[in-house]
Each structure stands twice: as structure tokens, then as C-alpha cells.
């Protein structure tokens, strides 16, 4: 069979610190790239405007000299610069060496008296290049002369110096952001590393250690507090399981020891042994052992939290059915309100009721009262006996596993001390509570579980 696990990518293997640093740096790189493009565009536009202004200034100077002297002054022979001067008959009067035999650079003659600028690309003298061109007409006695001028259009990066400065700034900002993000995330996650190291050293044998709680009241502090609360619950659960295992082994040892002694004594004196009496004694011990094992299995299922089906259970019907199956050793009074329903597991609820009835019958003098009622959306089941009752300071003790009060041990030496803990755990698994309430006489066990929603 193939491996069902999905492959783990390199990104998934990276630490949170690395991932956050990469993400932050990537975002800063994106922002810096956008800013760099805008800066280059702004600088290029500024350079173009300055070159246009210089062209206009040069054109004004040339035309003024033509007006004053009547002839074109020597034209500047700057690399990349192109100038042409035409008279009214479109005869080339003067030009830079690179434009002597070239046609007019600009065809913007629709407004012969207006100055116009344009972009000129692929001139014969400058193939593959683009220029900023200006058309500058001016009046002379014989008509309108035309001045054509062109200078290189700045590239998108303006110049290598500007591009180098932008790239250096880009790298500096991104690098600084990556370094700052790495250190900041590291300082933020430092408490997590401490908590991780502390948790790694905590073992089942020693659950008393706790993770340090950060000073700031933030998410990490809540994480540490939740971790410590979880460790508290784990320590409590482990301690409870240890006590449970110790108590269970003790209670299991008692019937096993009794069985062992009975058999050993019978084998030592087989001719004097009353095997019928021995069998009865062994059967009592086996029954006690069987009851204890049954309770332990029930607790194991409840602790495992295995999901079970939920049905709508009418408490009055449940009480009636259970009482009909039980032998009556004492009088049981029923005060049942019909139609009080809850959502739950019928078998578990029957076990809960059976444990309460067993406990009540063991301690009652003559009567047990079972009541079913409804209290503001809550189903209430009460089991009341007329025995000696339970002192207020011992009411929680009876719900501890294997806990048995002295009065209980005198009345029933074969009890397991697990009936009431199982009953409370079933109640809690159904979202309810099982408590002992005050009453004039005896013990009054009260079960409260939310009622089932009414069907419409």
C-alpha cells in the first residue's frame, strides 16, 4: 500500500520566523518596486520637461540671432542633437552635420505660427532612437522660416547613475526590512521557544512543571495560560488514573485473595472440606469480582468518551420500565410527570437510574421515592430514601471512585464504591448534573438534564 501522507513542501518545513520574514520582505520588495517605478517615471518626466525647456530656449536664441544678423549663427554640434533651419521655400538654410541631407524632422506645419513639440523616432541619422523634437516657426521679411530641433529622449531608467541609486535604495530597504522582521519575529516568538523547550522536558512521570507566562497580556500570554491549564488538567487526570489504578488493584485483590484462600484451604484438607459451602463462598467472591470488573469496564467506556446514539427518552417511561424489572425489597413511591423528555442514551440513563435505586435501597429504612418533573426547560429526576442520610461535608466524597463512607461499608460490605461516580459521569456526559440536595431525612439525589426541544 502507498503512503497516504501528503508530501511536505520546503515551504511547510520552514519555521514561522522564516516564513514571516520572507512574506514581509516580499511585500516590502513589491512596495519598493512600485515606488521605484514611480520614481523613475517622475524623474524621467522631469528630465524630459527640462530638455523641452532647453530646446525652446535654444530655439529663441537662434531665431533672435537670425533676426539681428539676417543669417543663421553657427549651430551647436552636440552629440545626439539635430537642428534644421528652412526658409519659406522649404530650402534647407542650415543644419547640423548629421542632418544636412535629411528631410525635415517634423511635419507639424498645420500651425505655421505656433510652436509644437513631438516625439520623433527612427530618424535617418539616428536609426532605432527616439528624440524629443520641437517645431519653431518664426517670421522674417521674406516669410515664415522654420526651425526644427531634436535632442535625445531620456530612456526609462533615465541614466545608469539614477538606476544604480534606485536599485541601491531598493536593496537597502528590502534588506533592512528582512533584518528587522527577522529580529522582531524572533523576539516575539522567543517565549514560544521557551514554552516549547519547557514542554519538551515535561514527562508523564513529572507533570508538576509549568511553562513560563509572558509579562505582556497578549496572545502568547493566553497561550501559556491555556497550556498551563491543560497541564493542570493532565496532572489531575493522571493523578486520578493513578489513584484509580491503585484502588482498583486493591479492590480486585480482595476477592481474588478470598478465592485463593478458600481454594488453598480446601486443597489442604480435601476430606474435611464441605465443597458445597466452599462453592457458595467462591461464588460470592466471583460475583463481587464480576460486579467490580463490570463497573471498571463501564468507567473505561465513559472515560474513553465513545460516541453513542442519542434518542428521545421519556423519563417517566424509563422509571416505570426499570422499576418493573427490579425485585422490590422495600416500598417504592412513584411521583412521575409524563412527557418529560430528554435526548440521551437509554442504556446509560437506565444504568444511572439503576445505580441511584441500588444506593437508595441499600440505605433506606422502608421507603424510596422517585420523582420526575420539569423545571423551566430542565428535566428533573429525584431519588429520595428515608435512611440516615449523608452529612453535608461528605456529599462530594461519595462521588469519588472507590470512596465508601463508614455507614455504607457497614450496610453493604460487598459494594464497589463505583455506582455513584458512574451515575454522575453519565449525567455529565448528557450535559446535566447529579447532586445531593438537602432534605429532612435520608439522602436526596437530584439529576438535572436539559429537556429535549419540542417538535413542531
Short mmCIF file of C-alpha atoms in Angstrom, two decimals:
data_model
loop_
_atom_site.label_atom_id
_atom_site.label_comp_id
_atom_site.label_asym_id
_atom_site.label_seq_id
_atom_site.Cartn_x
_atom_site.Cartn_y
_atom_site.Cartn_z
CA UNK A 1 0.00 0.00 0.00
CA UNK A 2 1.19 3.53 -0.76
CA UNK A 3 1.89 6.19 1.74
CA UNK A 4 -1.29 8.18 2.43
CA UNK A 5 0.60 11.14 3.80
CA UNK A 6 0.74 14.18 1.56
CA UNK A 7 4.26 15.30 0.56
CA UNK A 8 5.66 18.10 2.66
CA UNK A 9 6.96 21.05 0.68
CA UNK A 10 10.06 23.06 1.55
CA UNK A 11 7.81 25.99 2.46
CA UNK A 12 5.98 23.83 5.01
CA UNK A 13 9.29 22.78 6.54
CA UNK A 14 10.31 26.39 7.11
CA UNK A 15 9.89 27.88 10.57
CA UNK A 16 7.32 30.57 11.29
CA UNK A 17 10.18 33.02 11.70
CA UNK A 18 11.50 32.26 8.22
CA UNK A 19 8.06 32.33 6.60
CA UNK A 20 7.09 35.65 8.18
CA UNK A 21 10.47 37.14 7.23
CA UNK A 22 10.06 36.01 3.63
CA UNK A 23 6.48 37.28 3.44
CA UNK A 24 7.39 40.66 4.97
CA UNK A 25 10.41 41.03 2.71
CA UNK A 26 8.36 40.10 -0.35
CA UNK A 27 5.73 42.68 0.48
CA UNK A 28 8.40 45.33 1.01
CA UNK A 29 10.07 44.31 -2.25
CA UNK A 30 6.75 44.71 -4.06
CA UNK A 31 6.14 48.13 -2.47
CA UNK A 32 9.71 49.26 -3.23
CA UNK A 33 9.39 48.08 -6.82
CA UNK A 34 6.20 50.09 -7.31
CA UNK A 35 7.80 53.12 -5.66
CA UNK A 36 10.96 52.70 -7.75
CA UNK A 37 8.94 52.60 -10.97
CA UNK A 38 7.03 55.72 -9.95
CA UNK A 39 10.25 57.49 -9.02
CA UNK A 40 11.87 56.61 -12.35
CA UNK A 41 8.78 57.78 -14.20
CA UNK A 42 8.74 61.05 -12.27
CA UNK A 43 12.47 61.66 -12.76
CA UNK A 44 12.25 60.83 -16.47
CA UNK A 45 9.31 63.19 -16.91
CA UNK A 46 11.21 65.89 -15.07
CA UNK A 47 14.25 65.39 -17.32
CA UNK A 48 12.07 65.50 -20.44
CA UNK A 49 10.44 68.75 -19.32
CA UNK A 50 13.85 70.27 -18.65
CA UNK A 51 15.10 69.23 -22.08
CA UNK A 52 12.00 70.70 -23.72
CA UNK A 53 12.59 73.99 -21.90
CA UNK A 54 16.23 73.98 -23.02
CA UNK A 55 15.12 73.32 -26.61
CA UNK A 56 12.74 76.26 -26.51
CA UNK A 57 15.45 78.48 -25.02
CA UNK A 58 17.95 77.43 -27.70
CA UNK A 59 15.35 77.98 -30.41
CA UNK A 60 14.63 81.50 -29.14
CA UNK A 61 18.35 82.30 -29.08
CA UNK A 62 18.82 81.05 -32.64
CA UNK A 63 15.84 82.97 -34.00
CA UNK A 64 16.92 86.17 -32.26
CA UNK A 65 20.35 85.95 -33.84
CA UNK A 66 18.76 85.33 -37.24
CA UNK A 67 16.61 88.44 -36.79
CA UNK A 68 19.59 90.54 -35.73
CA UNK A 69 22.16 89.38 -38.28
CA UNK A 70 19.97 88.09 -41.06
CA UNK A 71 21.79 84.79 -41.13
CA UNK A 72 21.82 81.59 -39.11
CA UNK A 73 24.53 81.51 -36.41
CA UNK A 74 26.84 78.52 -36.05
CA UNK A 75 24.73 75.61 -34.79
CA UNK A 76 25.88 73.60 -31.75
CA UNK A 77 27.32 70.24 -32.76
CA UNK A 78 26.39 68.33 -29.63
CA UNK A 79 26.31 64.51 -29.90
CA UNK A 80 22.76 63.33 -30.38
CA UNK A 81 21.43 66.81 -31.15
CA UNK A 82 19.84 67.51 -34.55
CA UNK A 83 18.95 71.01 -35.93
CA UNK A 84 17.48 72.13 -39.28
CA UNK A 85 16.54 75.63 -40.49
CA UNK A 86 14.30 76.05 -43.58
CA UNK A 87 13.34 79.25 -45.39
CA UNK A 88 9.82 79.99 -46.71
CA UNK A 89 10.57 77.97 -49.89
CA UNK A 90 11.45 74.88 -47.81
CA UNK A 91 15.10 75.23 -48.69
CA UNK A 92 17.48 73.95 -46.04
CA UNK A 93 19.41 77.03 -44.96
CA UNK A 94 21.46 75.49 -42.11
CA UNK A 95 21.73 72.19 -40.30
CA UNK A 96 23.95 70.19 -38.03
CA UNK A 97 26.26 67.84 -39.93
CA UNK A 98 24.11 64.81 -39.17
CA UNK A 99 21.01 66.40 -40.78
CA UNK A 100 22.41 68.14 -43.87
CA UNK A 101 20.83 65.85 -46.45
CA UNK A 102 17.86 64.73 -44.33
CA UNK A 103 14.22 65.68 -44.84
CA UNK A 104 12.52 67.91 -42.28
CA UNK A 105 12.41 66.20 -38.90
CA UNK A 106 8.95 67.47 -38.04
CA UNK A 107 5.84 67.58 -40.15
CA UNK A 108 3.93 69.75 -37.67
CA UNK A 109 3.17 72.51 -40.11
CA UNK A 110 -0.57 72.76 -39.63
CA UNK A 111 0.06 75.76 -37.40
CA UNK A 112 2.94 77.58 -39.09
CA UNK A 113 2.90 80.33 -36.47
CA UNK A 114 2.75 78.07 -33.44
CA UNK A 115 5.44 76.21 -31.56
CA UNK A 116 4.89 72.45 -31.27
CA UNK A 117 6.78 69.53 -29.69
CA UNK A 118 6.64 65.88 -30.56
CA UNK A 119 8.38 62.55 -30.19
CA UNK A 120 10.45 61.55 -33.22
CA UNK A 121 11.68 58.01 -33.66
CA UNK A 122 13.87 56.26 -36.25
CA UNK A 123 15.39 59.32 -37.92
CA UNK A 124 17.73 58.55 -40.80
CA UNK A 125 20.65 59.92 -38.82
CA UNK A 126 19.59 58.16 -35.63
CA UNK A 127 18.09 54.75 -36.51
CA UNK A 128 16.44 52.91 -33.63
CA UNK A 129 16.43 56.01 -31.41
CA UNK A 130 13.70 58.33 -30.22
CA UNK A 131 14.09 62.10 -29.91
CA UNK A 132 12.27 65.00 -28.35
CA UNK A 133 11.51 67.28 -31.30
CA UNK A 134 10.43 70.92 -31.49
CA UNK A 135 8.95 72.82 -34.44
CA UNK A 136 9.62 76.53 -34.06
CA UNK A 137 8.35 78.84 -36.86
CA UNK A 138 9.47 82.47 -36.86
CA UNK A 139 8.79 85.43 -39.15
CA UNK A 140 11.36 87.02 -41.41
CA UNK A 141 10.90 89.76 -44.07
CA UNK A 142 10.64 87.16 -46.83
CA UNK A 143 8.17 84.97 -44.97
CA UNK A 144 7.98 82.29 -42.25
CA UNK A 145 11.14 80.36 -41.55
CA UNK A 146 11.00 77.02 -39.73
CA UNK A 147 13.39 75.73 -37.12
CA UNK A 148 13.50 72.00 -36.37
CA UNK A 149 15.41 70.76 -33.34
CA UNK A 150 15.73 67.37 -31.63
CA UNK A 151 17.57 66.06 -28.58
CA UNK A 152 17.74 62.51 -27.19
CA UNK A 153 14.67 61.30 -25.34
CA UNK A 154 15.77 60.01 -21.87
CA UNK A 155 15.48 56.20 -21.51
CA UNK A 156 13.11 54.61 -18.99
CA UNK A 157 15.90 54.33 -16.44
CA UNK A 158 16.92 57.99 -17.08
CA UNK A 159 20.60 57.19 -16.55
CA UNK A 160 22.73 54.42 -15.10
CA UNK A 161 23.52 56.65 -12.14
CA UNK A 162 19.84 57.16 -11.32
CA UNK A 163 19.11 53.47 -11.91
CA UNK A 164 22.00 52.48 -9.63
CA UNK A 165 20.76 54.77 -6.87
CA UNK A 166 17.21 53.38 -7.14
CA UNK A 167 18.46 49.77 -7.07
CA UNK A 168 20.73 50.53 -4.11
CA UNK A 169 17.83 52.12 -2.24
CA UNK A 170 15.60 49.17 -3.15
CA UNK A 171 18.11 46.65 -1.82
CA UNK A 172 18.76 48.71 1.29
CA UNK A 173 15.07 48.98 2.19
CA UNK A 174 14.29 45.33 1.46
CA UNK A 175 17.38 44.15 3.34
CA UNK A 176 16.63 46.36 6.32
CA UNK A 177 13.03 45.14 6.34
CA UNK A 178 14.13 41.49 6.22
CA UNK A 179 16.61 42.02 9.07
CA UNK A 180 14.10 43.95 11.18
CA UNK A 181 11.33 41.42 10.52
CA UNK A 182 13.62 38.52 11.39
CA UNK A 183 14.68 40.10 14.67
CA UNK A 184 11.18 41.29 15.54
CA UNK A 185 9.57 37.92 14.84
CA UNK A 186 12.40 36.24 16.73
CA UNK A 187 11.80 38.41 19.79
CA UNK A 188 8.04 37.86 19.56
CA UNK A 189 8.43 34.08 19.24
CA UNK A 190 11.13 33.82 21.91
CA UNK A 191 8.52 32.98 24.61
CA UNK A 192 7.18 30.26 22.31
CA UNK A 193 10.64 28.71 22.08
CA UNK A 194 10.92 28.81 25.85
CA UNK A 195 7.48 27.20 26.22
CA UNK A 196 8.41 24.55 23.63
CA UNK A 197 11.61 23.68 25.47
CA UNK A 198 9.76 23.50 28.78
CA UNK A 199 7.00 21.31 27.33
CA UNK A 200 9.61 19.00 25.80
CA UNK A 201 11.09 18.38 29.26
CA UNK A 202 7.74 17.61 30.89
CA UNK A 203 7.11 13.89 31.17
CA UNK A 204 4.25 11.77 32.41
CA UNK A 205 6.34 10.99 35.46
CA UNK A 206 6.54 14.67 36.39
CA UNK A 207 3.61 16.86 35.38
CA UNK A 208 4.21 19.43 38.10
CA UNK A 209 6.26 21.75 35.86
CA UNK A 210 4.59 24.67 34.08
CA UNK A 211 5.54 26.87 31.16
CA UNK A 212 6.58 30.46 31.94
CA UNK A 213 3.88 33.09 31.44
CA UNK A 214 4.98 36.19 29.43
CA UNK A 215 4.72 39.60 31.06
CA UNK A 216 2.57 41.19 28.34
CA UNK A 217 -1.15 40.47 28.33
CA UNK A 218 -1.31 39.30 24.73
CA UNK A 219 -1.97 36.16 22.68
CA UNK A 220 1.24 34.48 23.87
CA UNK A 221 0.25 35.01 27.48
CA UNK A 222 -3.14 33.44 26.78
CA UNK A 223 -1.37 30.55 25.04
CA UNK A 224 0.88 30.00 28.06
CA UNK A 225 -2.08 30.19 30.44
CA UNK A 226 -4.05 27.70 28.32
CA UNK A 227 -1.03 25.39 28.21
CA UNK A 228 -0.71 25.53 31.99
CA UNK A 229 -4.42 24.90 32.39
CA UNK A 230 -4.07 21.89 30.10
CA UNK A 231 -1.13 20.66 32.17
CA UNK A 232 -3.24 21.15 35.32
CA UNK A 233 -5.99 19.02 33.82
CA UNK A 234 -3.48 16.44 32.60
CA UNK A 235 -1.85 16.25 36.01
CA UNK A 236 -5.23 15.90 37.68
CA UNK A 237 -6.30 13.23 35.20
CA UNK A 238 -3.05 11.28 35.57
CA UNK A 239 -3.23 11.51 39.33
CA UNK A 240 -6.84 10.38 39.23
CA UNK A 241 -5.89 7.47 36.99
CA UNK A 242 -3.08 6.51 39.34
CA UNK A 243 -5.41 6.55 42.30
CA UNK A 244 -7.98 4.70 40.27
CA UNK A 245 -5.46 2.01 39.28
CA UNK A 246 -4.27 1.72 42.86
CA UNK A 247 -7.80 1.48 44.26
CA UNK A 248 -8.89 -0.89 41.51
CA UNK A 249 -5.94 -3.19 42.11
CA UNK A 250 -6.72 -3.15 45.85
CA UNK A 251 -10.41 -3.91 45.32
CA UNK A 252 -9.62 -6.60 42.77
CA UNK A 253 -7.06 -8.13 45.11
CA UNK A 254 -9.60 -8.60 47.90
CA UNK A 255 -11.96 -11.05 46.14
CA UNK A 256 -9.04 -12.76 44.43
CA UNK A 257 -7.33 -13.23 47.80
CA UNK A 258 -10.55 -14.62 49.27
CA UNK A 259 -10.89 -17.05 46.37
CA UNK A 260 -7.26 -18.08 46.68
CA UNK A 261 -7.58 -18.72 50.44
CA UNK A 262 -10.80 -20.72 50.04
CA UNK A 263 -9.29 -22.96 47.38
CA UNK A 264 -5.97 -23.34 49.22
CA UNK A 265 -7.70 -24.30 52.47
CA UNK A 266 -9.97 -26.74 50.66
CA UNK A 267 -7.00 -28.42 48.98
CA UNK A 268 -5.10 -28.73 52.26
CA UNK A 269 -7.94 -30.70 53.83
CA UNK A 270 -9.98 -32.10 50.97
CA UNK A 271 -11.53 -34.84 53.10
CA UNK A 272 -12.83 -32.32 55.65
CA UNK A 273 -13.96 -29.69 53.15
CA UNK A 274 -17.63 -29.00 52.64
CA UNK A 275 -17.42 -28.40 48.90
CA UNK A 276 -20.95 -27.05 48.71
CA UNK A 277 -20.18 -24.37 51.29
CA UNK A 278 -16.85 -23.66 49.62
CA UNK A 279 -18.57 -23.28 46.25
CA UNK A 280 -21.04 -20.79 47.71
CA UNK A 281 -18.18 -18.77 49.24
CA UNK A 282 -16.30 -18.87 45.96
CA UNK A 283 -19.45 -17.82 44.07
CA UNK A 284 -19.89 -14.79 46.35
CA UNK A 285 -16.31 -13.72 45.69
CA UNK A 286 -16.69 -14.32 41.96
CA UNK A 287 -19.91 -12.30 41.86
CA UNK A 288 -18.22 -9.44 43.69
CA UNK A 289 -15.28 -9.67 41.27
CA UNK A 290 -17.65 -9.75 38.31
CA UNK A 291 -19.52 -6.67 39.58
CA UNK A 292 -16.24 -4.82 40.09
CA UNK A 293 -14.96 -5.72 36.61
CA UNK A 294 -18.29 -4.67 35.09
CA UNK A 295 -18.03 -1.28 36.82
CA UNK A 296 -14.44 -0.86 35.68
CA UNK A 297 -15.40 -1.59 32.09
CA UNK A 298 -18.26 0.89 32.36
CA UNK A 299 -15.90 3.58 33.67
CA UNK A 300 -13.41 2.82 30.90
CA UNK A 301 -16.12 3.34 28.27
CA UNK A 302 -17.21 6.59 29.88
CA UNK A 303 -13.63 7.86 30.17
CA UNK A 304 -12.99 6.99 26.53
CA UNK A 305 -15.97 9.12 25.55
CA UNK A 306 -17.02 6.66 22.86
CA UNK A 307 -19.87 8.18 20.85
CA UNK A 308 -23.25 6.54 21.29
CA UNK A 309 -26.61 7.14 19.73
CA UNK A 310 -28.95 9.71 21.23
CA UNK A 311 -32.67 9.06 21.36
CA UNK A 312 -35.60 10.92 22.83
CA UNK A 313 -36.17 9.34 26.23
CA UNK A 314 -39.25 9.90 28.36
CA UNK A 315 -38.03 9.87 31.96
CA UNK A 316 -41.39 8.74 33.35
CA UNK A 317 -41.46 5.76 30.96
CA UNK A 318 -37.84 4.96 31.81
CA UNK A 319 -38.54 4.92 35.55
CA UNK A 320 -41.66 2.80 35.08
CA UNK A 321 -39.79 0.27 32.91
CA UNK A 322 -36.84 0.00 35.27
CA UNK A 323 -38.95 -0.38 38.38
CA UNK A 324 -40.99 -3.12 36.70
CA UNK A 325 -37.79 -5.16 36.16
CA UNK A 326 -36.46 -4.77 39.70
CA UNK A 327 -37.32 -7.01 42.63
CA UNK A 328 -39.00 -4.94 45.36
CA UNK A 329 -37.31 -5.32 48.74
CA UNK A 330 -38.82 -2.08 50.03
CA UNK A 331 -41.68 0.19 49.06
CA UNK A 332 -41.03 2.48 46.10
CA UNK A 333 -43.27 5.52 45.70
CA UNK A 334 -43.59 6.99 42.21
CA UNK A 335 -44.38 10.66 41.52
CA UNK A 336 -43.97 10.85 37.77
CA UNK A 337 -44.88 13.70 35.42
CA UNK A 338 -45.47 12.29 31.92
CA UNK A 339 -43.98 13.90 28.82
CA UNK A 340 -40.68 14.99 30.39
CA UNK A 341 -38.27 14.01 27.61
CA UNK A 342 -34.52 14.38 27.12
CA UNK A 343 -32.06 13.46 24.39
CA UNK A 344 -29.76 10.70 25.57
CA UNK A 345 -28.62 7.11 25.51
CA UNK A 346 -31.35 4.96 27.04
CA UNK A 347 -28.98 2.23 28.23
CA UNK A 348 -26.70 4.69 30.00
CA UNK A 349 -29.64 6.51 31.57
CA UNK A 350 -31.07 3.20 32.74
CA UNK A 351 -27.68 2.41 34.32
CA UNK A 352 -27.71 5.79 36.05
CA UNK A 353 -31.21 5.23 37.44
CA UNK A 354 -30.31 1.68 38.48
CA UNK A 355 -27.26 2.87 40.42
CA UNK A 356 -29.32 5.52 42.22
CA UNK A 357 -32.02 2.97 43.09
CA UNK A 358 -29.40 0.45 44.27
CA UNK A 359 -27.87 3.06 46.55
CA UNK A 360 -31.26 4.20 47.85
CA UNK A 361 -32.47 0.66 48.58
CA UNK A 362 -29.26 -0.17 50.47
CA UNK A 363 -29.71 2.77 52.83
CA UNK A 364 -33.50 3.16 53.06
CA UNK A 365 -35.39 2.14 56.14
CA UNK A 366 -38.73 1.40 54.50
CA UNK A 367 -39.40 3.63 51.50
CA UNK A 368 -37.80 5.11 48.39
CA UNK A 369 -39.46 7.92 46.45
CA UNK A 370 -38.76 8.51 42.76
CA UNK A 371 -39.91 11.82 41.30
CA UNK A 372 -39.88 13.07 37.69
CA UNK A 373 -40.75 16.72 36.98
CA UNK A 374 -39.98 19.64 34.70
CA UNK A 375 -38.33 22.85 35.92
CA UNK A 376 -38.11 25.67 33.37
CA UNK A 377 -36.78 23.64 30.44
CA UNK A 378 -34.88 21.17 32.62
CA UNK A 379 -35.86 17.59 33.29
CA UNK A 380 -35.51 16.72 36.98
CA UNK A 381 -35.23 13.19 38.36
CA UNK A 382 -35.07 12.77 42.15
CA UNK A 383 -34.41 9.60 44.16
CA UNK A 384 -35.11 10.03 47.88
CA UNK A 385 -34.64 7.41 50.61
CA UNK A 386 -35.65 7.57 54.27
CA UNK A 387 -32.33 6.34 55.63
CA UNK A 388 -29.72 8.07 57.76
CA UNK A 389 -28.71 10.50 55.01
CA UNK A 390 -25.29 11.84 54.06
CA UNK A 391 -23.57 14.64 56.02
CA UNK A 392 -23.17 17.86 54.05
CA UNK A 393 -19.37 17.69 54.22
CA UNK A 394 -19.36 14.16 52.76
CA UNK A 395 -21.70 14.73 49.81
CA UNK A 396 -18.91 15.17 47.26
CA UNK A 397 -16.82 12.36 48.66
CA UNK A 398 -19.44 9.73 47.71
CA UNK A 399 -18.96 10.69 44.04
CA UNK A 400 -15.25 9.85 44.16
CA UNK A 401 -14.29 6.50 42.73
CA UNK A 402 -13.96 3.69 45.30
CA UNK A 403 -14.95 6.12 48.06
CA UNK A 404 -17.26 4.50 50.61
CA UNK A 405 -18.44 6.02 53.86
CA UNK A 406 -18.29 4.01 57.05
CA UNK A 407 -22.09 3.69 57.17
CA UNK A 408 -22.08 2.26 53.66
CA UNK A 409 -19.43 -0.29 54.49
CA UNK A 410 -21.44 -1.50 57.50
CA UNK A 411 -24.65 -1.86 55.48
CA UNK A 412 -23.09 -3.49 52.41
CA UNK A 413 -19.60 -5.00 52.64
CA UNK A 414 -19.69 -6.11 49.00
CA UNK A 415 -20.11 -2.68 47.41
CA UNK A 416 -17.62 -1.39 44.85
CA UNK A 417 -17.80 2.34 45.54
CA UNK A 418 -18.26 2.97 41.82
CA UNK A 419 -22.02 3.20 41.40
CA UNK A 420 -22.43 6.87 42.24
CA UNK A 421 -19.29 8.05 40.35
CA UNK A 422 -20.57 6.22 37.26
CA UNK A 423 -24.00 7.82 37.68
CA UNK A 424 -22.52 11.34 37.91
CA UNK A 425 -20.27 10.75 34.88
CA UNK A 426 -23.25 9.59 32.82
CA UNK A 427 -25.14 12.72 33.88
CA UNK A 428 -22.25 14.97 32.89
CA UNK A 429 -21.88 13.18 29.54
CA UNK A 430 -25.52 14.12 28.88
CA UNK A 431 -24.88 17.77 29.71
CA UNK A 432 -26.50 17.50 33.12
CA UNK A 433 -25.64 17.40 36.80
CA UNK A 434 -26.09 14.93 39.64
CA UNK A 435 -26.02 16.38 43.15
CA UNK A 436 -27.24 15.65 46.66
CA UNK A 437 -29.81 18.17 47.90
CA UNK A 438 -30.98 18.95 51.42
CA UNK A 439 -33.95 17.07 52.81
CA UNK A 440 -35.46 16.50 56.29
CA UNK A 441 -34.50 12.84 56.29
CA UNK A 442 -32.42 10.48 54.21
CA UNK A 443 -30.46 11.25 51.04
CA UNK A 444 -31.99 13.12 48.12
CA UNK A 445 -30.18 12.63 44.80
CA UNK A 446 -31.20 15.17 42.13
CA UNK A 447 -30.47 14.67 38.41
CA UNK A 448 -30.92 17.67 36.09
CA UNK A 449 -30.67 17.35 32.30
CA UNK A 450 -31.86 19.84 29.66
CA UNK A 451 -35.17 18.83 28.14
CA UNK A 452 -35.36 17.76 24.51
CA UNK A 453 -36.51 20.55 22.17
CA UNK A 454 -40.18 20.36 21.33
CA UNK A 455 -41.00 19.11 17.82
CA UNK A 456 -43.01 21.43 15.61
#
